[in-house]
C-alpha cells in the first residue's frame, strides 16, 4: 500500500514550504467505515491520531452525507462495487515526494481506452429539462448534475496518477493505492482547510474552456469574468457555504475576502471565491463535516432539495467523486488545537478497480443555463483524461543536412513551449547534447532526425536517411471534420490518435488535408497548408486547430505568408496549393484533390 499527497500549504502554515508533497507507506492502522453509523467514529479517531502526532490520509465518500444529516439523500451506501464510506490510513511519518529528473528510470506504462459517457445526449437533455422544471417550480435554484465516464485500465496506476498530476500540477492531488482499488485525485478545488481556529473554503463554480491561442484564451477568460450567469451560479454557492459555515462559526467571523477570482487550469478557466470563518471553541472535525458536507458546489442549492433531485436523476453512487479527499496532520498553531485538516472537493478524480476505471463529470445548472452550452462544458472538463490516456513523449522532427540542423532554434523553442504546457522537465543543455551526438554520427548527407523528450526530461534522438522530395504530391480531402480544439493538434507528440482516422486510404496519397467542424481548412496530418490566391500566400490560423509548424512560423515572421481562415471554396480557386514542413520544405500539391 502507498499514498502520495501533493497539497498547497496555507498562509497559516508555518513550515515555510509552498506545498505539502509527501509519500507514505506502511500505515500503522486503517480506519474504515462501511456503514453510516461508523463514519463519525472514524473521523473522531482521525482527529485523535493527528493530535497524537500521526498523519491521517484518506477520503469521505459522497454517500456518507446521511451520517451527518439523515435528511440528505444519496444512493444506497452499500451499492454493489462501491468503496467504503470513509477510509483513512494512519502513518507515523511521511517521506518527501521525489522530483522528476533526467536521471529517473523510464516511466512505467499504462493505458486507458476511450472513455464512454454512461449518460446519452438524449438522457442528458431529458434530465436538463427536469432540472429546469424543478427550478421553475421553486424547488431549487441550482443543481450540480453529474454523469459517469467509464473506461478500462491496464498498467501502472502510479504512473497514471503522475500523468494526471502533470496535467493538474497546482491543485489538491492525492493517490491512494490499495490491493483492491486505487484513487487518483487531481482536484483543483479546496473543500476546506482548518487549523483548529480559522476555517477556509473555496468553492469553484463557473467554467470556460481554454482558448487555442493567447488571443482566444484571453477572450474566454474575459467572457467568464464578465458573465452574469456564471457569477450568479458562483454566488449561489457562496451564499450556501456562508450559511453552512455560520453553523460552527463565531458570531460575525464569516467573511468573503475574494469573490469571482479566475483560476487558469490547463484545460479550463474556473471561477472561484474564498470564504473564511473562525470556529467556535471545542469545534471538532466531525462538527465541520456535519456543517459542510457534501460541499455545496457539488450539490446545488438549497442543499437538501438539490440532493433529493440528484438522487432521482443520477443512476449510480458518486463515491469518492464529489466526496472529500485529504489529510489531517499534526500542526503547531498557538490559536488552534495542534492539527491541520485540509480536504479537496473530489472532482477530477478517477477510481480504478479490477481493470475498470470510472470518473465523474458535473456542472451547475441554473435557470439561465443552456443545454448545449452545458454539454460543451462537460466535454471541456473531460479533457484532462485525454491528456493522460497513455504515456507520450514530445516530438520534434528535424532536417539534418551536412552537419547542420535546419530551423534548430525554432524547433527548440517549440519543444520548450510544449514542455511547459505539459509540465515536462526541459533541460536545454541535455537536449543539445543529444542532438550533438546525432550530428557527430551523421556528418554528411541528408537525414530526418526524430527527437523525443520524455516527461522526466530524458531525450533521445535517431536519424533516418531522407529520400529526395517528389516533384509534386497527391493528397486527399478528409471525409469528416476534425475537432478544432483538441489539445494534441497544437503540440507535436507521439500521441497521434487524433490524426489516426484521417490517414490516407491508399498508398497513392501522400497525405490528407483536414478541415474542422466549422468547415475551415486546417492542415495536413504531417505538414501545414499554404494556398496561393491572387498572387498572395495564405495559411490557416492556429485558431482553426493545427500545429504551428516551424517553417510556417519562419515564413510568417518574414512576411512571406499571411494568416487567413480558409474554406474549401478557397481551395478550389487557389492558383497553387502547397504542403510545407521543416523537413520537406515546400511540396507542390496536385490541385485535383480527392473529395474536394
CSV table of C-alpha atoms in Angstrom, one decimal, residues 19-275:
chain,number,residue,atom,x,y,z
A,19,UNK,CA,3.3,22.7,-0.9
A,20,UNK,CA,3.0,19.6,1.2
A,21,UNK,CA,4.5,16.9,-1.1
A,22,UNK,CA,4.7,13.7,0.9
A,23,UNK,CA,4.8,9.9,0.2
A,24,UNK,CA,3.5,7.4,2.7
A,25,UNK,CA,3.9,3.6,3.1
A,26,UNK,CA,3.2,1.0,5.8
A,27,UNK,CA,0.3,2.5,7.8
A,28,UNK,CA,0.1,1.7,11.4
A,29,UNK,CA,-3.6,1.1,11.0
A,30,UNK,CA,-6.6,1.7,8.8
A,31,UNK,CA,-9.7,3.5,9.9
A,32,UNK,CA,-12.6,2.3,7.7
A,33,UNK,CA,-16.4,3.0,7.7
A,34,UNK,CA,-18.6,0.6,5.8
A,35,UNK,CA,-21.8,1.8,7.4
A,36,UNK,CA,-23.2,5.2,8.1
A,37,UNK,CA,-23.1,4.7,11.9
A,38,UNK,CA,-19.3,4.2,11.6
A,39,UNK,CA,-18.4,7.4,9.7
A,40,UNK,CA,-18.3,9.9,12.7
A,41,UNK,CA,-16.4,7.3,14.7
A,42,UNK,CA,-13.7,7.1,12.0
A,43,UNK,CA,-13.4,10.9,11.8
A,44,UNK,CA,-13.1,11.2,15.5
A,45,UNK,CA,-10.4,8.6,15.5
A,46,UNK,CA,-8.6,10.5,12.7
A,47,UNK,CA,-8.6,13.7,14.8
A,48,UNK,CA,-7.3,11.9,17.9
A,49,UNK,CA,-4.5,10.3,15.9
A,50,UNK,CA,-3.4,13.7,14.4
A,51,UNK,CA,-3.3,15.2,17.9
A,52,UNK,CA,-1.0,12.3,18.9
A,53,UNK,CA,1.4,13.3,16.1
A,54,UNK,CA,0.3,11.0,13.3
A,55,UNK,CA,-0.6,11.7,9.7
A,56,UNK,CA,-4.1,10.5,8.5
A,57,UNK,CA,-4.7,10.5,4.8
A,58,UNK,CA,-7.9,9.3,3.1
A,59,UNK,CA,-11.4,10.2,1.9
A,60,UNK,CA,-15.1,10.5,2.8
A,61,UNK,CA,-17.5,9.4,0.1
A,62,UNK,CA,-20.4,11.5,-1.1
A,63,UNK,CA,-22.8,8.7,0.1
A,64,UNK,CA,-21.6,9.4,3.7
A,65,UNK,CA,-23.7,12.5,3.8
A,66,UNK,CA,-26.6,10.9,5.7
A,67,UNK,CA,-24.1,10.1,8.5
A,68,UNK,CA,-24.1,13.8,9.3
A,69,UNK,CA,-27.7,14.7,8.5
A,70,UNK,CA,-30.3,11.9,7.8
A,71,UNK,CA,-32.3,14.2,5.5
A,72,UNK,CA,-29.5,14.3,2.9
A,73,UNK,CA,-30.5,11.8,0.3
A,74,UNK,CA,-28.0,9.7,-1.8
A,75,UNK,CA,-27.9,6.4,-3.5
A,76,UNK,CA,-27.6,3.3,-1.2
A,77,UNK,CA,-24.4,3.4,0.7
A,78,UNK,CA,-23.8,-0.4,0.1
A,79,UNK,CA,-24.4,-0.4,-3.6
A,80,UNK,CA,-22.6,-3.3,-5.3
A,81,UNK,CA,-18.9,-2.5,-6.1
A,82,UNK,CA,-18.8,0.7,-4.0
A,83,UNK,CA,-15.8,1.6,-1.9
A,84,UNK,CA,-16.1,2.2,1.8
A,85,UNK,CA,-18.0,5.3,3.0
A,86,UNK,CA,-14.8,6.6,4.7
A,87,UNK,CA,-11.3,5.3,4.5
A,88,UNK,CA,-8.1,6.7,6.2
A,89,UNK,CA,-4.6,5.3,6.6
A,90,UNK,CA,-2.7,6.4,9.7
A,91,UNK,CA,1.1,6.9,9.4
A,92,UNK,CA,3.8,7.7,12.0
A,93,UNK,CA,5.9,9.5,9.5
A,94,UNK,CA,6.0,10.9,5.9
A,95,UNK,CA,8.8,11.0,3.4
A,96,UNK,CA,9.5,13.5,0.7
A,97,UNK,CA,7.9,13.1,-2.7
A,98,UNK,CA,10.9,12.9,-5.1
A,99,UNK,CA,11.0,15.3,-8.0
A,100,UNK,CA,11.3,14.0,-11.5
A,101,UNK,CA,14.7,14.3,-13.1
A,102,UNK,CA,16.6,13.2,-16.2
A,103,UNK,CA,18.3,10.5,-14.1
A,104,UNK,CA,14.9,8.9,-13.4
A,105,UNK,CA,14.2,5.5,-14.9
A,106,UNK,CA,11.9,5.2,-17.9
A,107,UNK,CA,8.3,5.7,-16.6
A,108,UNK,CA,6.1,2.6,-16.2
A,109,UNK,CA,3.4,2.1,-18.8
A,110,UNK,CA,-0.3,2.2,-18.5
A,111,UNK,CA,-3.3,2.7,-20.8
A,112,UNK,CA,-6.9,3.8,-20.6
A,113,UNK,CA,-9.2,3.2,-23.5
A,114,UNK,CA,-11.9,5.5,-24.9
A,115,UNK,CA,-13.9,7.0,-22.0
A,116,UNK,CA,-17.6,6.2,-22.5
A,117,UNK,CA,-20.2,8.5,-21.1
A,118,UNK,CA,-22.9,6.5,-19.3
A,119,UNK,CA,-25.4,9.2,-19.9
A,120,UNK,CA,-26.6,9.6,-23.5
A,121,UNK,CA,-27.1,13.0,-25.1
A,122,UNK,CA,-30.9,12.3,-25.1
A,123,UNK,CA,-30.9,11.4,-21.4
A,124,UNK,CA,-28.8,14.5,-20.6
A,125,UNK,CA,-31.3,16.7,-22.4
A,126,UNK,CA,-34.2,15.0,-20.6
A,127,UNK,CA,-32.6,15.4,-17.2
A,128,UNK,CA,-31.7,19.0,-18.0
A,129,UNK,CA,-35.4,19.7,-18.8
A,130,UNK,CA,-36.4,18.1,-15.5
A,131,UNK,CA,-33.9,20.4,-13.6
A,132,UNK,CA,-35.2,23.5,-15.3
A,133,UNK,CA,-38.8,22.4,-14.4
A,134,UNK,CA,-37.8,22.0,-10.8
A,135,UNK,CA,-36.3,25.5,-10.8
A,136,UNK,CA,-39.4,26.9,-12.3
A,137,UNK,CA,-41.5,25.3,-9.6
A,138,UNK,CA,-39.3,26.9,-7.0
A,139,UNK,CA,-38.0,23.6,-5.6
A,140,UNK,CA,-34.4,24.6,-6.2
A,141,UNK,CA,-32.3,27.3,-7.9
A,142,UNK,CA,-29.2,25.3,-8.8
A,143,UNK,CA,-28.5,21.6,-9.3
A,144,UNK,CA,-25.0,20.2,-9.7
A,145,UNK,CA,-25.8,17.4,-12.2
A,146,UNK,CA,-23.1,14.8,-12.9
A,147,UNK,CA,-22.5,11.9,-15.2
A,148,UNK,CA,-20.1,8.9,-15.1
A,149,UNK,CA,-17.4,8.1,-17.6
A,150,UNK,CA,-16.1,4.6,-17.7
A,151,UNK,CA,-13.1,3.0,-19.3
A,152,UNK,CA,-10.8,0.1,-18.9
A,153,UNK,CA,-7.4,0.4,-17.3
A,154,UNK,CA,-4.2,-1.6,-17.6
A,155,UNK,CA,-0.7,-1.0,-16.3
A,156,UNK,CA,0.8,1.0,-13.5
A,157,UNK,CA,-1.7,3.1,-11.6
A,158,UNK,CA,1.0,5.3,-10.0
A,159,UNK,CA,2.4,6.2,-13.5
A,160,UNK,CA,-1.2,7.1,-14.5
A,161,UNK,CA,-1.6,9.3,-11.4
A,162,UNK,CA,1.7,11.0,-12.2
A,163,UNK,CA,0.5,11.8,-15.7
A,164,UNK,CA,-2.8,13.2,-14.4
A,165,UNK,CA,-0.9,15.2,-11.9
A,166,UNK,CA,1.3,16.7,-14.6
A,167,UNK,CA,-1.9,17.9,-16.2
A,168,UNK,CA,-3.2,19.5,-13.0
A,169,UNK,CA,0.0,20.3,-11.1
A,170,UNK,CA,-1.1,23.1,-8.8
A,171,UNK,CA,-4.2,21.6,-7.2
A,172,UNK,CA,-5.0,19.2,-4.3
A,173,UNK,CA,-3.7,15.9,-5.5
A,174,UNK,CA,-3.9,12.5,-3.8
A,175,UNK,CA,-3.1,9.0,-4.9
A,176,UNK,CA,-4.2,6.0,-2.8
A,177,UNK,CA,-3.1,2.6,-3.8
A,178,UNK,CA,-4.6,-0.4,-2.1
A,179,UNK,CA,-4.5,-4.1,-3.1
A,180,UNK,CA,-8.2,-3.8,-4.2
A,181,UNK,CA,-8.6,-0.3,-5.6
A,182,UNK,CA,-6.8,2.9,-6.5
A,183,UNK,CA,-7.9,6.5,-6.3
A,184,UNK,CA,-6.2,9.2,-8.5
A,185,UNK,CA,-7.5,12.6,-7.5
A,186,UNK,CA,-6.1,15.8,-9.0
A,187,UNK,CA,-8.8,18.1,-7.8
A,188,UNK,CA,-8.2,21.9,-8.3
A,189,UNK,CA,-10.9,22.7,-5.6
A,190,UNK,CA,-10.4,23.2,-1.9
A,191,UNK,CA,-13.2,21.9,0.2
A,192,UNK,CA,-11.9,23.3,3.5
A,193,UNK,CA,-8.7,24.0,5.4
A,194,UNK,CA,-8.8,24.2,9.2
A,195,UNK,CA,-6.1,24.7,11.7
A,196,UNK,CA,-8.4,24.3,14.7
A,197,UNK,CA,-9.3,28.0,14.6
A,198,UNK,CA,-9.5,29.5,11.1
A,199,UNK,CA,-11.6,27.7,8.6
A,200,UNK,CA,-11.3,28.4,4.8
A,201,UNK,CA,-13.4,27.1,2.0
A,202,UNK,CA,-13.0,27.9,-1.7
A,203,UNK,CA,-16.0,26.8,-3.9
A,204,UNK,CA,-15.4,26.6,-7.7
A,205,UNK,CA,-18.3,27.5,-9.9
A,206,UNK,CA,-18.2,28.9,-13.4
A,207,UNK,CA,-16.2,27.3,-16.2
A,208,UNK,CA,-14.9,28.2,-19.6
A,209,UNK,CA,-12.7,26.2,-22.0
A,210,UNK,CA,-9.2,27.4,-22.5
A,211,UNK,CA,-8.6,29.0,-25.9
A,212,UNK,CA,-6.5,27.6,-28.8
A,213,UNK,CA,-4.1,30.5,-28.7
A,214,UNK,CA,-3.2,33.5,-26.5
A,215,UNK,CA,-5.9,35.8,-28.0
A,216,UNK,CA,-8.7,33.3,-27.9
A,217,UNK,CA,-7.7,32.3,-24.4
A,218,UNK,CA,-7.8,35.8,-23.1
A,219,UNK,CA,-11.2,36.2,-24.8
A,220,UNK,CA,-12.5,33.1,-23.0
A,221,UNK,CA,-11.3,34.4,-19.6
A,222,UNK,CA,-12.8,37.8,-20.2
A,223,UNK,CA,-16.2,36.2,-21.1
A,224,UNK,CA,-16.2,34.1,-17.9
A,225,UNK,CA,-15.1,37.1,-15.8
A,226,UNK,CA,-17.9,39.2,-17.1
A,227,UNK,CA,-20.6,36.6,-17.3
A,228,UNK,CA,-23.6,37.5,-15.1
A,229,UNK,CA,-24.8,33.9,-15.4
A,230,UNK,CA,-21.6,32.4,-14.1
A,231,UNK,CA,-21.3,35.0,-11.4
A,232,UNK,CA,-24.8,34.2,-10.2
A,233,UNK,CA,-24.0,30.5,-10.2
A,234,UNK,CA,-20.9,31.1,-8.1
A,235,UNK,CA,-22.7,33.5,-5.7
A,236,UNK,CA,-25.5,31.0,-5.1
A,237,UNK,CA,-22.9,28.5,-3.7
A,238,UNK,CA,-21.0,31.2,-1.8
A,239,UNK,CA,-24.3,32.1,0.0
A,240,UNK,CA,-24.9,28.4,0.7
A,241,UNK,CA,-21.4,27.9,2.2
A,242,UNK,CA,-21.7,31.1,4.2
A,243,UNK,CA,-24.8,29.7,5.8
A,244,UNK,CA,-23.1,26.3,6.3
A,245,UNK,CA,-20.1,28.0,8.0
A,246,UNK,CA,-22.4,30.0,10.2
A,247,UNK,CA,-23.4,26.8,11.9
A,248,UNK,CA,-20.0,26.4,13.5
A,249,UNK,CA,-18.5,30.0,13.2
A,250,UNK,CA,-18.0,32.6,15.9
A,251,UNK,CA,-20.6,35.4,15.5
A,252,UNK,CA,-19.5,37.9,12.9
A,253,UNK,CA,-16.4,36.0,11.7
A,254,UNK,CA,-17.7,34.7,8.4
A,255,UNK,CA,-16.0,36.8,5.6
A,256,UNK,CA,-15.7,36.6,1.8
A,257,UNK,CA,-12.2,38.0,1.1
A,258,UNK,CA,-12.2,37.0,-2.6
A,259,UNK,CA,-15.2,36.9,-4.9
A,260,UNK,CA,-15.2,35.7,-8.5
A,261,UNK,CA,-11.5,35.1,-9.0
A,262,UNK,CA,-10.4,33.3,-12.1
A,263,UNK,CA,-8.1,30.2,-11.9
A,264,UNK,CA,-6.2,29.2,-15.0
A,265,UNK,CA,-6.2,25.4,-15.2
A,266,UNK,CA,-4.5,23.6,-18.2
A,267,UNK,CA,-7.8,22.7,-19.9
A,268,UNK,CA,-10.4,25.2,-18.4
A,269,UNK,CA,-10.8,28.5,-16.7
A,270,UNK,CA,-12.6,28.2,-13.4
A,271,UNK,CA,-14.2,30.9,-11.2
A,272,UNK,CA,-13.6,30.6,-7.5
A,273,UNK,CA,-14.5,32.5,-4.4
A,274,UNK,CA,-13.0,32.3,-0.9
A,275,UNK,CA,-14.9,32.2,2.4
